[in-house]
GROMACS .gro file of N, CA and C in nm:
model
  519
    1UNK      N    1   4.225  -5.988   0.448
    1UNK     CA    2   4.185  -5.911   0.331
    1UNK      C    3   4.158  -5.768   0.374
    2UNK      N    4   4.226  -5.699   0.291
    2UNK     CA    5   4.154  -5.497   0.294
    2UNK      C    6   4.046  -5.504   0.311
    3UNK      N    7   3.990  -5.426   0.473
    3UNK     CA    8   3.856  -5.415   0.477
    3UNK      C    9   3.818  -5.273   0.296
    4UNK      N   10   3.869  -5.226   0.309
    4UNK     CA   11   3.843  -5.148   0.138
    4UNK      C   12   3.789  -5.236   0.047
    5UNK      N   13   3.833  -5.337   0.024
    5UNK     CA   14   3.835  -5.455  -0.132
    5UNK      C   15   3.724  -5.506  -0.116
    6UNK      N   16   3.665  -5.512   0.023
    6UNK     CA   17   3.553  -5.610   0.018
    6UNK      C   18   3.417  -5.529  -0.079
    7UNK      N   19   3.406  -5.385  -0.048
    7UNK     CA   20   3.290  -5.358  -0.100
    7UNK      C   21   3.305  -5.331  -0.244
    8UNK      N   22   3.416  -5.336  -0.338
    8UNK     CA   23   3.448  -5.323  -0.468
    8UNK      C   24   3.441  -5.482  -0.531
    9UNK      N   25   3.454  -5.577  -0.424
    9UNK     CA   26   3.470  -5.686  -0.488
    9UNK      C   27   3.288  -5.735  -0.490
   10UNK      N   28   3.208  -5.686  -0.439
   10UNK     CA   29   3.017  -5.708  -0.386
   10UNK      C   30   3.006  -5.663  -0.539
   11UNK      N   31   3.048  -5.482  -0.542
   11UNK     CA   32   2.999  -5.398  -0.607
   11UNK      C   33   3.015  -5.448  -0.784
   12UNK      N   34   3.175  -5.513  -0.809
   12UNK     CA   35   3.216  -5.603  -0.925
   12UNK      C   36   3.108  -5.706  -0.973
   13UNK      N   37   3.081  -5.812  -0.833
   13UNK     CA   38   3.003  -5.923  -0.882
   13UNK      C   39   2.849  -5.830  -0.887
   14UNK      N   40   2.794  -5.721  -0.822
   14UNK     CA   41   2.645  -5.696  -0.837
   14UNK      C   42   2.636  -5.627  -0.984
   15UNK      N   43   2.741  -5.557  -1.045
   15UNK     CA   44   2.677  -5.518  -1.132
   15UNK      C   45   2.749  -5.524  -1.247
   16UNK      N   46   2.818  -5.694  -1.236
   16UNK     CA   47   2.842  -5.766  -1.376
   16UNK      C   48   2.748  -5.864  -1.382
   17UNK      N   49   2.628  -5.880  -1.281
   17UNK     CA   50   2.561  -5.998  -1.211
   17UNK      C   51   2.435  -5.874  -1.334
   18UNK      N   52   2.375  -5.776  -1.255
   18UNK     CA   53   2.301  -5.639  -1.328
   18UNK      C   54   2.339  -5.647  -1.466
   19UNK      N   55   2.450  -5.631  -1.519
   19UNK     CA   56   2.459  -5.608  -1.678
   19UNK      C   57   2.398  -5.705  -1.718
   20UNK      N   58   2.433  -5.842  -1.686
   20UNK     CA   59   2.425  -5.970  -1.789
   20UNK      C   60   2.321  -6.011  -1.784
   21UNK      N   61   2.265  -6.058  -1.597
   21UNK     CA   62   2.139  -6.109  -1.623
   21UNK      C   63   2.006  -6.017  -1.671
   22UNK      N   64   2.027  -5.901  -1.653
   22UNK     CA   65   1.906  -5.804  -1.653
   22UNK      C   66   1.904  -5.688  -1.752
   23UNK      N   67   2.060  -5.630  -1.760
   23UNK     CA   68   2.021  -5.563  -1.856
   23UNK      C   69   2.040  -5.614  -2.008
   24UNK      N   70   2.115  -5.673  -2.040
   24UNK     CA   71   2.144  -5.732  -2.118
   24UNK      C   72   1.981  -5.831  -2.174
   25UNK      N   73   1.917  -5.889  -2.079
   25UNK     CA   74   1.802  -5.913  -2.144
   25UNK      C   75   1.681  -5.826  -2.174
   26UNK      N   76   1.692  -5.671  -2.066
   26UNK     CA   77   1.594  -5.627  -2.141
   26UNK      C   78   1.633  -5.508  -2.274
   27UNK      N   79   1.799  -5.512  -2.304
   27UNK     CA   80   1.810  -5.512  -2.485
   27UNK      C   81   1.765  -5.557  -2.578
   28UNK      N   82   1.758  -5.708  -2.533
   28UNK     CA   83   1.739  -5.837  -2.644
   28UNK      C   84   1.550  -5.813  -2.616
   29UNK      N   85   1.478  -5.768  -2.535
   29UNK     CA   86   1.354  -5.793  -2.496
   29UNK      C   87   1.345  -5.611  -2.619
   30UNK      N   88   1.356  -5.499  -2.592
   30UNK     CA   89   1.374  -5.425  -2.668
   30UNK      C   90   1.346  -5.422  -2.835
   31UNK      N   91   1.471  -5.534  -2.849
   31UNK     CA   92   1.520  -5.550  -3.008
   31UNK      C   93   1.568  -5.440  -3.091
   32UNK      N   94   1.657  -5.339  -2.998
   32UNK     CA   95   1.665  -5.226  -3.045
   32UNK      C   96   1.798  -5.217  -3.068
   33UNK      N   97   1.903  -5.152  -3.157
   33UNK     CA   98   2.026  -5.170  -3.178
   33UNK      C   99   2.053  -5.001  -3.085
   34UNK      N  100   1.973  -4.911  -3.084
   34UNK     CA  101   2.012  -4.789  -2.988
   34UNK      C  102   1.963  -4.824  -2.806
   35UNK      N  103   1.907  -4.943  -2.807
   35UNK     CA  104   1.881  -4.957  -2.641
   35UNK      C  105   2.000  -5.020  -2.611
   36UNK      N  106   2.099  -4.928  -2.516
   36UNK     CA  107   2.216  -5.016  -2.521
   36UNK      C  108   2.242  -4.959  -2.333
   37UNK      N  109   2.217  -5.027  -2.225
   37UNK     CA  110   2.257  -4.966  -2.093
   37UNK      C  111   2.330  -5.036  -2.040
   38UNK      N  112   2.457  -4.925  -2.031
   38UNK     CA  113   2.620  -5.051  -1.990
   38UNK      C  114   2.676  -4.964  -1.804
   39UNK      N  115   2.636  -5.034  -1.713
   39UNK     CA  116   2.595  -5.014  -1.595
   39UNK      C  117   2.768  -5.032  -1.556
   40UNK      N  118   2.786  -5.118  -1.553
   40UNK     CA  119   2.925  -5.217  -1.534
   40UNK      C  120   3.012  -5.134  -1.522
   41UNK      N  121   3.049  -5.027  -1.626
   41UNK     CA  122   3.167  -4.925  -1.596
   41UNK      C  123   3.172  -4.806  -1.483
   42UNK      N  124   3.044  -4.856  -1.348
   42UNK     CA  125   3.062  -4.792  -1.217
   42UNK      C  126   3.131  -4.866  -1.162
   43UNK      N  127   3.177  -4.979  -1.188
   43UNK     CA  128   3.268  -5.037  -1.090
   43UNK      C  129   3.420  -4.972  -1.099
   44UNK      N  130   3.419  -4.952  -1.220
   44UNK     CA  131   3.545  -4.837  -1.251
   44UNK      C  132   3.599  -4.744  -1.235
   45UNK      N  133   3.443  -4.677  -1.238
   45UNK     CA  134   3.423  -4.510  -1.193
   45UNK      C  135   3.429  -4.540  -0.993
   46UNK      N  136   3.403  -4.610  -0.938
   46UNK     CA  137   3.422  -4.620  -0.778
   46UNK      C  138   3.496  -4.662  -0.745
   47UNK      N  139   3.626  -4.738  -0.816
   47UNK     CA  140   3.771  -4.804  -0.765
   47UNK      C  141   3.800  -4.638  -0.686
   48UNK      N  142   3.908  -4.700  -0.604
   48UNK     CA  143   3.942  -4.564  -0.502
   48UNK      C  144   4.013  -4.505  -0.565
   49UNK      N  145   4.031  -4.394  -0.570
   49UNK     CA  146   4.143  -4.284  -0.640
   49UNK      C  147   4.259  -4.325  -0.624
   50UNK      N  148   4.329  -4.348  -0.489
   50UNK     CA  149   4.448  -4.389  -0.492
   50UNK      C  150   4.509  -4.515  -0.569
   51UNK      N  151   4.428  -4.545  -0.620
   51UNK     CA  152   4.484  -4.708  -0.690
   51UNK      C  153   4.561  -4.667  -0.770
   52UNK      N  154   4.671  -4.761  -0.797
   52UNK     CA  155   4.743  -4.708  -0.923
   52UNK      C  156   4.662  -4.764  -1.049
   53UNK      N  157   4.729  -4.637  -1.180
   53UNK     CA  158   4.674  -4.658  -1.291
   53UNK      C  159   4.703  -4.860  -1.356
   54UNK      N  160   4.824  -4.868  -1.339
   54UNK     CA  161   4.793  -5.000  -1.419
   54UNK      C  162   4.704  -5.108  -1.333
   55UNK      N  163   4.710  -5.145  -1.201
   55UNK     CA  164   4.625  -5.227  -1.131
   55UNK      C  165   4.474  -5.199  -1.184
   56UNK      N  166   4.429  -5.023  -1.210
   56UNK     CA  167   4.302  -4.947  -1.238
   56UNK      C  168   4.242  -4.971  -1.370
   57UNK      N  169   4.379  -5.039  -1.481
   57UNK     CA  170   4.323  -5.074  -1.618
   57UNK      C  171   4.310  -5.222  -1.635
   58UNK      N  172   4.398  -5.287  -1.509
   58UNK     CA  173   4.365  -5.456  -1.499
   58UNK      C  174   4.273  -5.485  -1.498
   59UNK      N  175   4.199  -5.405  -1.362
   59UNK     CA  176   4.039  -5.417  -1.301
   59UNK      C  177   3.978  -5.394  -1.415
   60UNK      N  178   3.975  -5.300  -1.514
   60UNK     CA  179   3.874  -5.204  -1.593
   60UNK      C  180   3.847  -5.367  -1.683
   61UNK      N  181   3.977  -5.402  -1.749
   61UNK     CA  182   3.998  -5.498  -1.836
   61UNK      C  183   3.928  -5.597  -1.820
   62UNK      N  184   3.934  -5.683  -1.684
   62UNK     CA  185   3.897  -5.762  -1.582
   62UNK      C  186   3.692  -5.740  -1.595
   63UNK      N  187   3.649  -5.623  -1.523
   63UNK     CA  188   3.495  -5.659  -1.567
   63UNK      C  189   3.431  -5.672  -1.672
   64UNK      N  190   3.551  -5.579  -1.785
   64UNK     CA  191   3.449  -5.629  -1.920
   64UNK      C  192   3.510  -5.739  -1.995
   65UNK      N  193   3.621  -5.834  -1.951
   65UNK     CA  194   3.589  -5.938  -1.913
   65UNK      C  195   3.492  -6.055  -1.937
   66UNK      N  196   3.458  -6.024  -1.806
   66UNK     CA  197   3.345  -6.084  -1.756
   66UNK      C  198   3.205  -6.042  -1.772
   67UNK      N  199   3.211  -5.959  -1.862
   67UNK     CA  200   3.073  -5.877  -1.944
   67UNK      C  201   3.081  -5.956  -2.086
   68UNK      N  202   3.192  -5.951  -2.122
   68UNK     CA  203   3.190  -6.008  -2.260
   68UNK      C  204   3.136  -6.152  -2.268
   69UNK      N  205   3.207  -6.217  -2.215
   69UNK     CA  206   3.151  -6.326  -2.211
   69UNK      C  207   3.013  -6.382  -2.232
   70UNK      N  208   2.934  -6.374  -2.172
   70UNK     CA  209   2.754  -6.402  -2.139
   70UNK      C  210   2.722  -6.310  -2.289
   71UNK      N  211   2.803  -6.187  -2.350
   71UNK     CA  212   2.760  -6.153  -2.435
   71UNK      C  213   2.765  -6.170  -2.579
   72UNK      N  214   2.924  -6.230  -2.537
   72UNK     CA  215   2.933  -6.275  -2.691
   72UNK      C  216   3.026  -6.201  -2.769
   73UNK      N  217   3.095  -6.075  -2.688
   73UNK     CA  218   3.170  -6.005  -2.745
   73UNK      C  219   3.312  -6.008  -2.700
   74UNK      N  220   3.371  -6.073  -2.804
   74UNK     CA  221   3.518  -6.114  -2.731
   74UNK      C  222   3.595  -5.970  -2.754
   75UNK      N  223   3.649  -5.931  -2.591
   75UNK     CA  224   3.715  -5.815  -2.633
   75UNK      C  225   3.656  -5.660  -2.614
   76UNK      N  226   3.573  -5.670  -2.658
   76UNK     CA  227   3.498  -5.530  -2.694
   76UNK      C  228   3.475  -5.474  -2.565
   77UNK      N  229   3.395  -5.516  -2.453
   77UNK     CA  230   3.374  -5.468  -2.327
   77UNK      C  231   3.541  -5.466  -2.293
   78UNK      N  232   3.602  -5.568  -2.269
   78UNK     CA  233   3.719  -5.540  -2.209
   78UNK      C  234   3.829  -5.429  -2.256
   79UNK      N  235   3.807  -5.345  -2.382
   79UNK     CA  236   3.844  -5.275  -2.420
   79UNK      C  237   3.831  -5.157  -2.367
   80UNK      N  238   3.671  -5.141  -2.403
   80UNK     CA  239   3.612  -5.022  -2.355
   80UNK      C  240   3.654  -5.007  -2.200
   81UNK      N  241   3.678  -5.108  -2.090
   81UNK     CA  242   3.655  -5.144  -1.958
   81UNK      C  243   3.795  -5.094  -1.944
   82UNK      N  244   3.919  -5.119  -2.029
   82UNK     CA  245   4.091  -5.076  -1.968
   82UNK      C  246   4.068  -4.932  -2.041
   83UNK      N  247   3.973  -4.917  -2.112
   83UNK     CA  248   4.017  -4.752  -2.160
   83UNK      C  249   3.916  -4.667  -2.049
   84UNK      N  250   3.833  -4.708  -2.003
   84UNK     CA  251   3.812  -4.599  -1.935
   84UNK      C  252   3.860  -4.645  -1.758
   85UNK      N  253   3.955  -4.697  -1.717
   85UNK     CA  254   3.967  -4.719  -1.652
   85UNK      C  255   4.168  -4.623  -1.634
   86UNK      N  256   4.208  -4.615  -1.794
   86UNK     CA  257   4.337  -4.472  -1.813
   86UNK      C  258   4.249  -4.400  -1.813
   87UNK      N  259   4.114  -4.348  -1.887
   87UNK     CA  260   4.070  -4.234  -1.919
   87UNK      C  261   3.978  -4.185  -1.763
   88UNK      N  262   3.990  -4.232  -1.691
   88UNK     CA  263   3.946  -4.215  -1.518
   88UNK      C  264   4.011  -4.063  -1.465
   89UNK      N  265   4.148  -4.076  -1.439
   89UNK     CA  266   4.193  -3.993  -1.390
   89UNK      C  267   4.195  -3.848  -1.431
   90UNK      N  268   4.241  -3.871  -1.548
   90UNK     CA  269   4.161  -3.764  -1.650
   90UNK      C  270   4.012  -3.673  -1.640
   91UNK      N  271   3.921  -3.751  -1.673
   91UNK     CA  272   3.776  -3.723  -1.646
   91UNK      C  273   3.796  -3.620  -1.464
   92UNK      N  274   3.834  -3.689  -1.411
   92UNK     CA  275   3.864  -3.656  -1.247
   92UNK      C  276   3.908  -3.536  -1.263
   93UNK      N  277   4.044  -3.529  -1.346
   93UNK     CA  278   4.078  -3.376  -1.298
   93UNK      C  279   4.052  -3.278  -1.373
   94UNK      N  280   3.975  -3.323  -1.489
   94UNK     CA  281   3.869  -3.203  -1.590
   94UNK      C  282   3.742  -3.168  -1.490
   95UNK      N  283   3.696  -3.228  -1.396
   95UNK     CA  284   3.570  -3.172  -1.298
   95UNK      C  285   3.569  -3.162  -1.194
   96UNK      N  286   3.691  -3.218  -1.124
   96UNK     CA  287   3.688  -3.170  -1.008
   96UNK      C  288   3.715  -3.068  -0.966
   97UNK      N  289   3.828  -2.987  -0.824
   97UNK     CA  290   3.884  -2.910  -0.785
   97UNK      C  291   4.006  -2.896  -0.814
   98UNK      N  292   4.029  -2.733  -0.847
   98UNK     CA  293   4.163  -2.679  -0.921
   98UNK      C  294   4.268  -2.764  -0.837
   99UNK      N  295   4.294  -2.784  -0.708
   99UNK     CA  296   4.380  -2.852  -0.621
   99UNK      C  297   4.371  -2.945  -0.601
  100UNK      N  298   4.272  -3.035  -0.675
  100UNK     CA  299   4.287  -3.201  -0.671
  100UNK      C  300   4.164  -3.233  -0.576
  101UNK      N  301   4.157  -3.370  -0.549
  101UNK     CA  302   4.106  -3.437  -0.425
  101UNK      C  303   4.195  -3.427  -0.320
  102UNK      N  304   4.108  -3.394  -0.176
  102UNK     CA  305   4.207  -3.436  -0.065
  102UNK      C  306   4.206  -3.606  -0.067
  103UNK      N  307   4.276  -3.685   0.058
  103UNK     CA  308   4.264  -3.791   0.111
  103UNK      C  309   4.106  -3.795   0.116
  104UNK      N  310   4.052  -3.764   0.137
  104UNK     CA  311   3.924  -3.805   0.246
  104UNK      C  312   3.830  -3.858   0.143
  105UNK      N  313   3.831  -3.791   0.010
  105UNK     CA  314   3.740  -3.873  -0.080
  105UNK      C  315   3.826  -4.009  -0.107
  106UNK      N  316   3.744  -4.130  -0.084
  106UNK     CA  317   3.792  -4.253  -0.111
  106UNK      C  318   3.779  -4.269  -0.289
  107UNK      N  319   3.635  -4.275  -0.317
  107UNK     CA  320   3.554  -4.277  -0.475
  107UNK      C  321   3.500  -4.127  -0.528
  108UNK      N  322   3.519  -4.143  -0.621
  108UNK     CA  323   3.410  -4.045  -0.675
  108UNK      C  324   3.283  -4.115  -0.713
  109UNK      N  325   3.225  -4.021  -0.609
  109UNK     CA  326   3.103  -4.073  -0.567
  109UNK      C  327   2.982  -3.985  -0.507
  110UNK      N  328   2.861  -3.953  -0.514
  110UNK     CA  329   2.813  -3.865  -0.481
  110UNK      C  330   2.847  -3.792  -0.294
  111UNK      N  331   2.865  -3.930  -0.263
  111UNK     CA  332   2.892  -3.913  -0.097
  111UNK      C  333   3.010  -3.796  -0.061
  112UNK      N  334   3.118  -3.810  -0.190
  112UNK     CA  335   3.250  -3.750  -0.133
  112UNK      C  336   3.233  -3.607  -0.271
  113UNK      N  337   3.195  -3.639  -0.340
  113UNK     CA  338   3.173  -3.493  -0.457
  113UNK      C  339   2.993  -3.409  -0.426
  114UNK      N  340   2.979  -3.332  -0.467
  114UNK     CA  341   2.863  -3.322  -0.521
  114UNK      C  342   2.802  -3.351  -0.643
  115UNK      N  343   2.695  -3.359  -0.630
  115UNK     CA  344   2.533  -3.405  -0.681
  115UNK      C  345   2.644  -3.410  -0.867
  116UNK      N  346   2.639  -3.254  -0.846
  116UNK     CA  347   2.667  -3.140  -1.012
  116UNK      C  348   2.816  -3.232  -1.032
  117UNK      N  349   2.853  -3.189  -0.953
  117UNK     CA  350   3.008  -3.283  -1.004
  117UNK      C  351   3.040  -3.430  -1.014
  118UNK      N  352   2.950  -3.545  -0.962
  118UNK     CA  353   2.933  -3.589  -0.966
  118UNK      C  354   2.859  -3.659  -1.092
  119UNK      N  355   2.756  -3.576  -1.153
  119UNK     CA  356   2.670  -3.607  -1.272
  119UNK      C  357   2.763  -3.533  -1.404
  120UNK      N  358   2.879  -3.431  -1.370
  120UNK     CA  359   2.955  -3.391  -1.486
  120UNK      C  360   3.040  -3.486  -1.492
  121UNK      N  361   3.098  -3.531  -1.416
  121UNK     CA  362   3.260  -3.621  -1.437
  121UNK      C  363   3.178  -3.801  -1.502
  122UNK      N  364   3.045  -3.822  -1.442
  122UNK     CA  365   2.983  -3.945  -1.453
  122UNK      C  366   2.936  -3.922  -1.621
  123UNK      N  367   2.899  -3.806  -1.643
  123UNK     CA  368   2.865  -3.787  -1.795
  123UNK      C  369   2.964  -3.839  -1.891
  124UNK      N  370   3.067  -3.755  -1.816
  124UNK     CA  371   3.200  -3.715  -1.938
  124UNK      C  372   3.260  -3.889  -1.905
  125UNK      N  373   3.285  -3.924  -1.830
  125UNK     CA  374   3.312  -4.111  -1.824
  125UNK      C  375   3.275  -4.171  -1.926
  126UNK      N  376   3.122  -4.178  -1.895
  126UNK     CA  377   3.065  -4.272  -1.960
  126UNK      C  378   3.047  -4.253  -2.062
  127UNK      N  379   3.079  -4.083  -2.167
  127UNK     CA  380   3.053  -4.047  -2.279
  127UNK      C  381   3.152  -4.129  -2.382
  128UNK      N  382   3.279  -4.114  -2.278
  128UNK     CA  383   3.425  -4.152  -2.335
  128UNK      C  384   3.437  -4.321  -2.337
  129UNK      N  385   3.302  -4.348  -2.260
  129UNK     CA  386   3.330  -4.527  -2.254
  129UNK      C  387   3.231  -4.585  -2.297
  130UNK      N  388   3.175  -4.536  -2.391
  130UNK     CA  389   2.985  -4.575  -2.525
  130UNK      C  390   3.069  -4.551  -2.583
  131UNK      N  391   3.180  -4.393  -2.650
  131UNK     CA  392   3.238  -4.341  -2.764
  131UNK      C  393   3.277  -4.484  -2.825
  132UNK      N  394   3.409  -4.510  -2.681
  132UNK     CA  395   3.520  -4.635  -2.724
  132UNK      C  396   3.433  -4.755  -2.766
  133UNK      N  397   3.346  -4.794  -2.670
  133UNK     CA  398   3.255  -4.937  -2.686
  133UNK      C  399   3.239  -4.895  -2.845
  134UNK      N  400   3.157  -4.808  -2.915
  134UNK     CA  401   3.070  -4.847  -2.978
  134UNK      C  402   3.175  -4.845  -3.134
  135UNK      N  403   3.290  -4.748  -3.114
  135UNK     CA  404   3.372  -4.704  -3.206
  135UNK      C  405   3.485  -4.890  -3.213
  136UNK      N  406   3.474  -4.939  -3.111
  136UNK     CA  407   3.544  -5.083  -3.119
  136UNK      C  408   3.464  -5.153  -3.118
  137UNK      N  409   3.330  -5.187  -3.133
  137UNK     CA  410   3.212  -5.270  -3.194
  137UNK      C  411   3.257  -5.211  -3.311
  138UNK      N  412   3.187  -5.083  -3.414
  138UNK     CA  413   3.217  -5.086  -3.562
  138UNK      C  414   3.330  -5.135  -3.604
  139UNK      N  415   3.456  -5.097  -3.532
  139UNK     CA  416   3.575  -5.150  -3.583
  139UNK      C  417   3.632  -5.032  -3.725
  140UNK      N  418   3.536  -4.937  -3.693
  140UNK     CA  419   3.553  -4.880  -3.806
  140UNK      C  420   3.492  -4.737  -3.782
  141UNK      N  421   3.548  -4.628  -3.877
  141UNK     CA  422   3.518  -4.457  -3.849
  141UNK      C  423   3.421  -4.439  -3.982
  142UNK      N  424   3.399  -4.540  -4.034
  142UNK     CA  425   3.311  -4.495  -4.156
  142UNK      C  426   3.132  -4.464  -4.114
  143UNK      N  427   3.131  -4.519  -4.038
  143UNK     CA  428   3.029  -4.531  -3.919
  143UNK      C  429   2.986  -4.394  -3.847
  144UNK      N  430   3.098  -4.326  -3.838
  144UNK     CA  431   3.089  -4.212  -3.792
  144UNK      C  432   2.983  -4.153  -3.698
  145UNK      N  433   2.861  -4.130  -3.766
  145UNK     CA  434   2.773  -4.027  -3.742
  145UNK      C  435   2.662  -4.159  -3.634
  146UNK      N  436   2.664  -4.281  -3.727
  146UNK     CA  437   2.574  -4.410  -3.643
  146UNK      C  438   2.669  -4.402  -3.467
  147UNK      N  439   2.773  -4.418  -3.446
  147UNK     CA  440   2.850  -4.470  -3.380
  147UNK      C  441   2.802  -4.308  -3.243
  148UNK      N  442   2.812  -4.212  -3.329
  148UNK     CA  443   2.741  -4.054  -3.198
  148UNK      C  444   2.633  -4.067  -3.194
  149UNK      N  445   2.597  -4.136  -3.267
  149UNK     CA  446   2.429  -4.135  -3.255
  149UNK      C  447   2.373  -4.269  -3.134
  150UNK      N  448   2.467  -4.382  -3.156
  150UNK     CA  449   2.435  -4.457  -3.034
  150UNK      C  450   2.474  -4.460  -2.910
  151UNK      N  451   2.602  -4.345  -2.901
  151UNK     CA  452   2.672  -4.362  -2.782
  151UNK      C  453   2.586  -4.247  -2.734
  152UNK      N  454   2.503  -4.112  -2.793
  152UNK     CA  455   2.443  -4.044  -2.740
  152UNK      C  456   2.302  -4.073  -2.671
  153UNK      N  457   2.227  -4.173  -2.728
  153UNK     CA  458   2.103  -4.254  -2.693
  153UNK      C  459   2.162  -4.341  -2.623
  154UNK      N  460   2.261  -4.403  -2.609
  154UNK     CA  461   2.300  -4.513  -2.466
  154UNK      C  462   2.324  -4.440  -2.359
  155UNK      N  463   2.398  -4.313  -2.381
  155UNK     CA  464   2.444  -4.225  -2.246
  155UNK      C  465   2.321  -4.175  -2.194
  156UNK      N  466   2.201  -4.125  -2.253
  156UNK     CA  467   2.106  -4.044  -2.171
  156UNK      C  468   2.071  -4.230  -2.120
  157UNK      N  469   2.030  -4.286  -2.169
  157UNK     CA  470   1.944  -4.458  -2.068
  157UNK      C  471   2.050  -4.497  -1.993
  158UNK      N  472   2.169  -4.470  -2.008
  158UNK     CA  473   2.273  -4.517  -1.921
  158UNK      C  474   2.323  -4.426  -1.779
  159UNK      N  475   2.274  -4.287  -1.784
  159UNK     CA  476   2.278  -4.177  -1.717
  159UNK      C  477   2.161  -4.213  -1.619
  160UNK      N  478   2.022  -4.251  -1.647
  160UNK     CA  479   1.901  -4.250  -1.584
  160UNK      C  480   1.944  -4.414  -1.464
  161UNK      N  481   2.024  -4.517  -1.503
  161UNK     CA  482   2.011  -4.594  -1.415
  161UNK      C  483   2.131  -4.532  -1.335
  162UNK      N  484   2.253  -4.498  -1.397
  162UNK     CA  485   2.368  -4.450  -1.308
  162UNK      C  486   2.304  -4.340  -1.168
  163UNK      N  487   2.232  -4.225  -1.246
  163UNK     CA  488   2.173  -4.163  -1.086
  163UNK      C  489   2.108  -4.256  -0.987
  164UNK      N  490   1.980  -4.352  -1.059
  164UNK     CA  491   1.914  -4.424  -0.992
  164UNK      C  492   2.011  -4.562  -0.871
  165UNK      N  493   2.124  -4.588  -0.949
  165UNK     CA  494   2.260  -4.660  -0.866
  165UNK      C  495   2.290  -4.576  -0.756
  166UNK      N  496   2.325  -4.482  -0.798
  166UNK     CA  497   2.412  -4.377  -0.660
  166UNK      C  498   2.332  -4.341  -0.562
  167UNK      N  499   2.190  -4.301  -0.593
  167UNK     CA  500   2.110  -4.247  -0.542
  167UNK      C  501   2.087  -4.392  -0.406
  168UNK      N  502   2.067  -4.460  -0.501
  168UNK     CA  503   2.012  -4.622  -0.407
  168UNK      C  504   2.113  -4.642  -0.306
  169UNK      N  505   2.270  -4.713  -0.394
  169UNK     CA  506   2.365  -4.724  -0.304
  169UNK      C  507   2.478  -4.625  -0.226
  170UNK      N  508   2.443  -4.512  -0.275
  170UNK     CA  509   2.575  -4.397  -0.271
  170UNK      C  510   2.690  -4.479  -0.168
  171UNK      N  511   2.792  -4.495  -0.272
  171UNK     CA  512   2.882  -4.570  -0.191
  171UNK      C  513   2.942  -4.457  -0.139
  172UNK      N  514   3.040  -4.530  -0.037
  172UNK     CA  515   3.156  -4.402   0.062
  172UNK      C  516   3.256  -4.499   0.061
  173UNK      N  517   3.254  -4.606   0.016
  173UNK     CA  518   3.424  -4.660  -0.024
  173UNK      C  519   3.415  -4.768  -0.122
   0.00000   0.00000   0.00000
């Protein structure tokens, strides 16, 4: 096995293991329809750059998945999970460097970006992956203004554990 795969495959089971058992109950402990912290789409955001895009929307597909499930939402995570897993590369080259990544960054990740670039490209991700979640929960645009209003209150509680993740584990592959 790719010594690479091993720490994406830890990082998959720890924090689809994190969504379901823990955060997911302290929503339901909450009872709040705006407490919404969806952790899970760092496994996305840390697949290595070089991966190709469709293997990158399998995976994406693949953890929410396995998010949906325990939750009850057939689909919906795995949606959100293959769209931001196309909408990756993107995000990447709206914040990074005019000339790309070299080789040497494996993830985007605080280890291989900085702090600032790191917390812009992690913003703009996860903005684009509450948008999708919450806009494919309504199922609907009539919603509109509810649908910015929860993906904006999930992104700041979803922002506070994402630093507190990187900070803890800052991966380097």
């Amino acid at each position: 096995m790719n010594s690479s795969l091993i720490p994406s495959i830890w990082r998959f089971l720890g924090l689809v293991a994190v969504q379901t058992l823990l955060l997911k109950q302290m929503g339901a402990a909450v009872d709040s329809i705006y407490f919404n912290v969806l952790l899970y789409p760092l496994f996305v955001l840390f697949l290595p750059m070089e991966l190709s895009a469709p293997i990158a929307v399998l995976l994406g597909f693949a953890v929410g998945m396995a998010v949906d499930l325990p939750y009850g939402t057939p689909g919906v995570h795995a949606s959100a999970g293959a769209f931001s897993a196309f909408a990756k590369p993107i995000v990447i080259a709206v914040v990074g460097p005019k000339g790309g990544f070299t080789s040497k960054e494996l993830i985007f990740s605080p280890h291989h970006v900085s702090w600032q670039t790191f917390l812009q490209g992690s913003s703009l991700f996860f903005f684009l992956h509450l948008f999708w979640y919450f806009s494919v929960d309504a199922f609907t645009f009539v919603y509109f203004s509810s649908i910015i209003f929860k993906t904006v209150a999930a992104l700041f509680l979803t922002m506070i554990f994402v630093v507190l993740y990187a900070a803890m584990f800052n991966p380097k592959r």
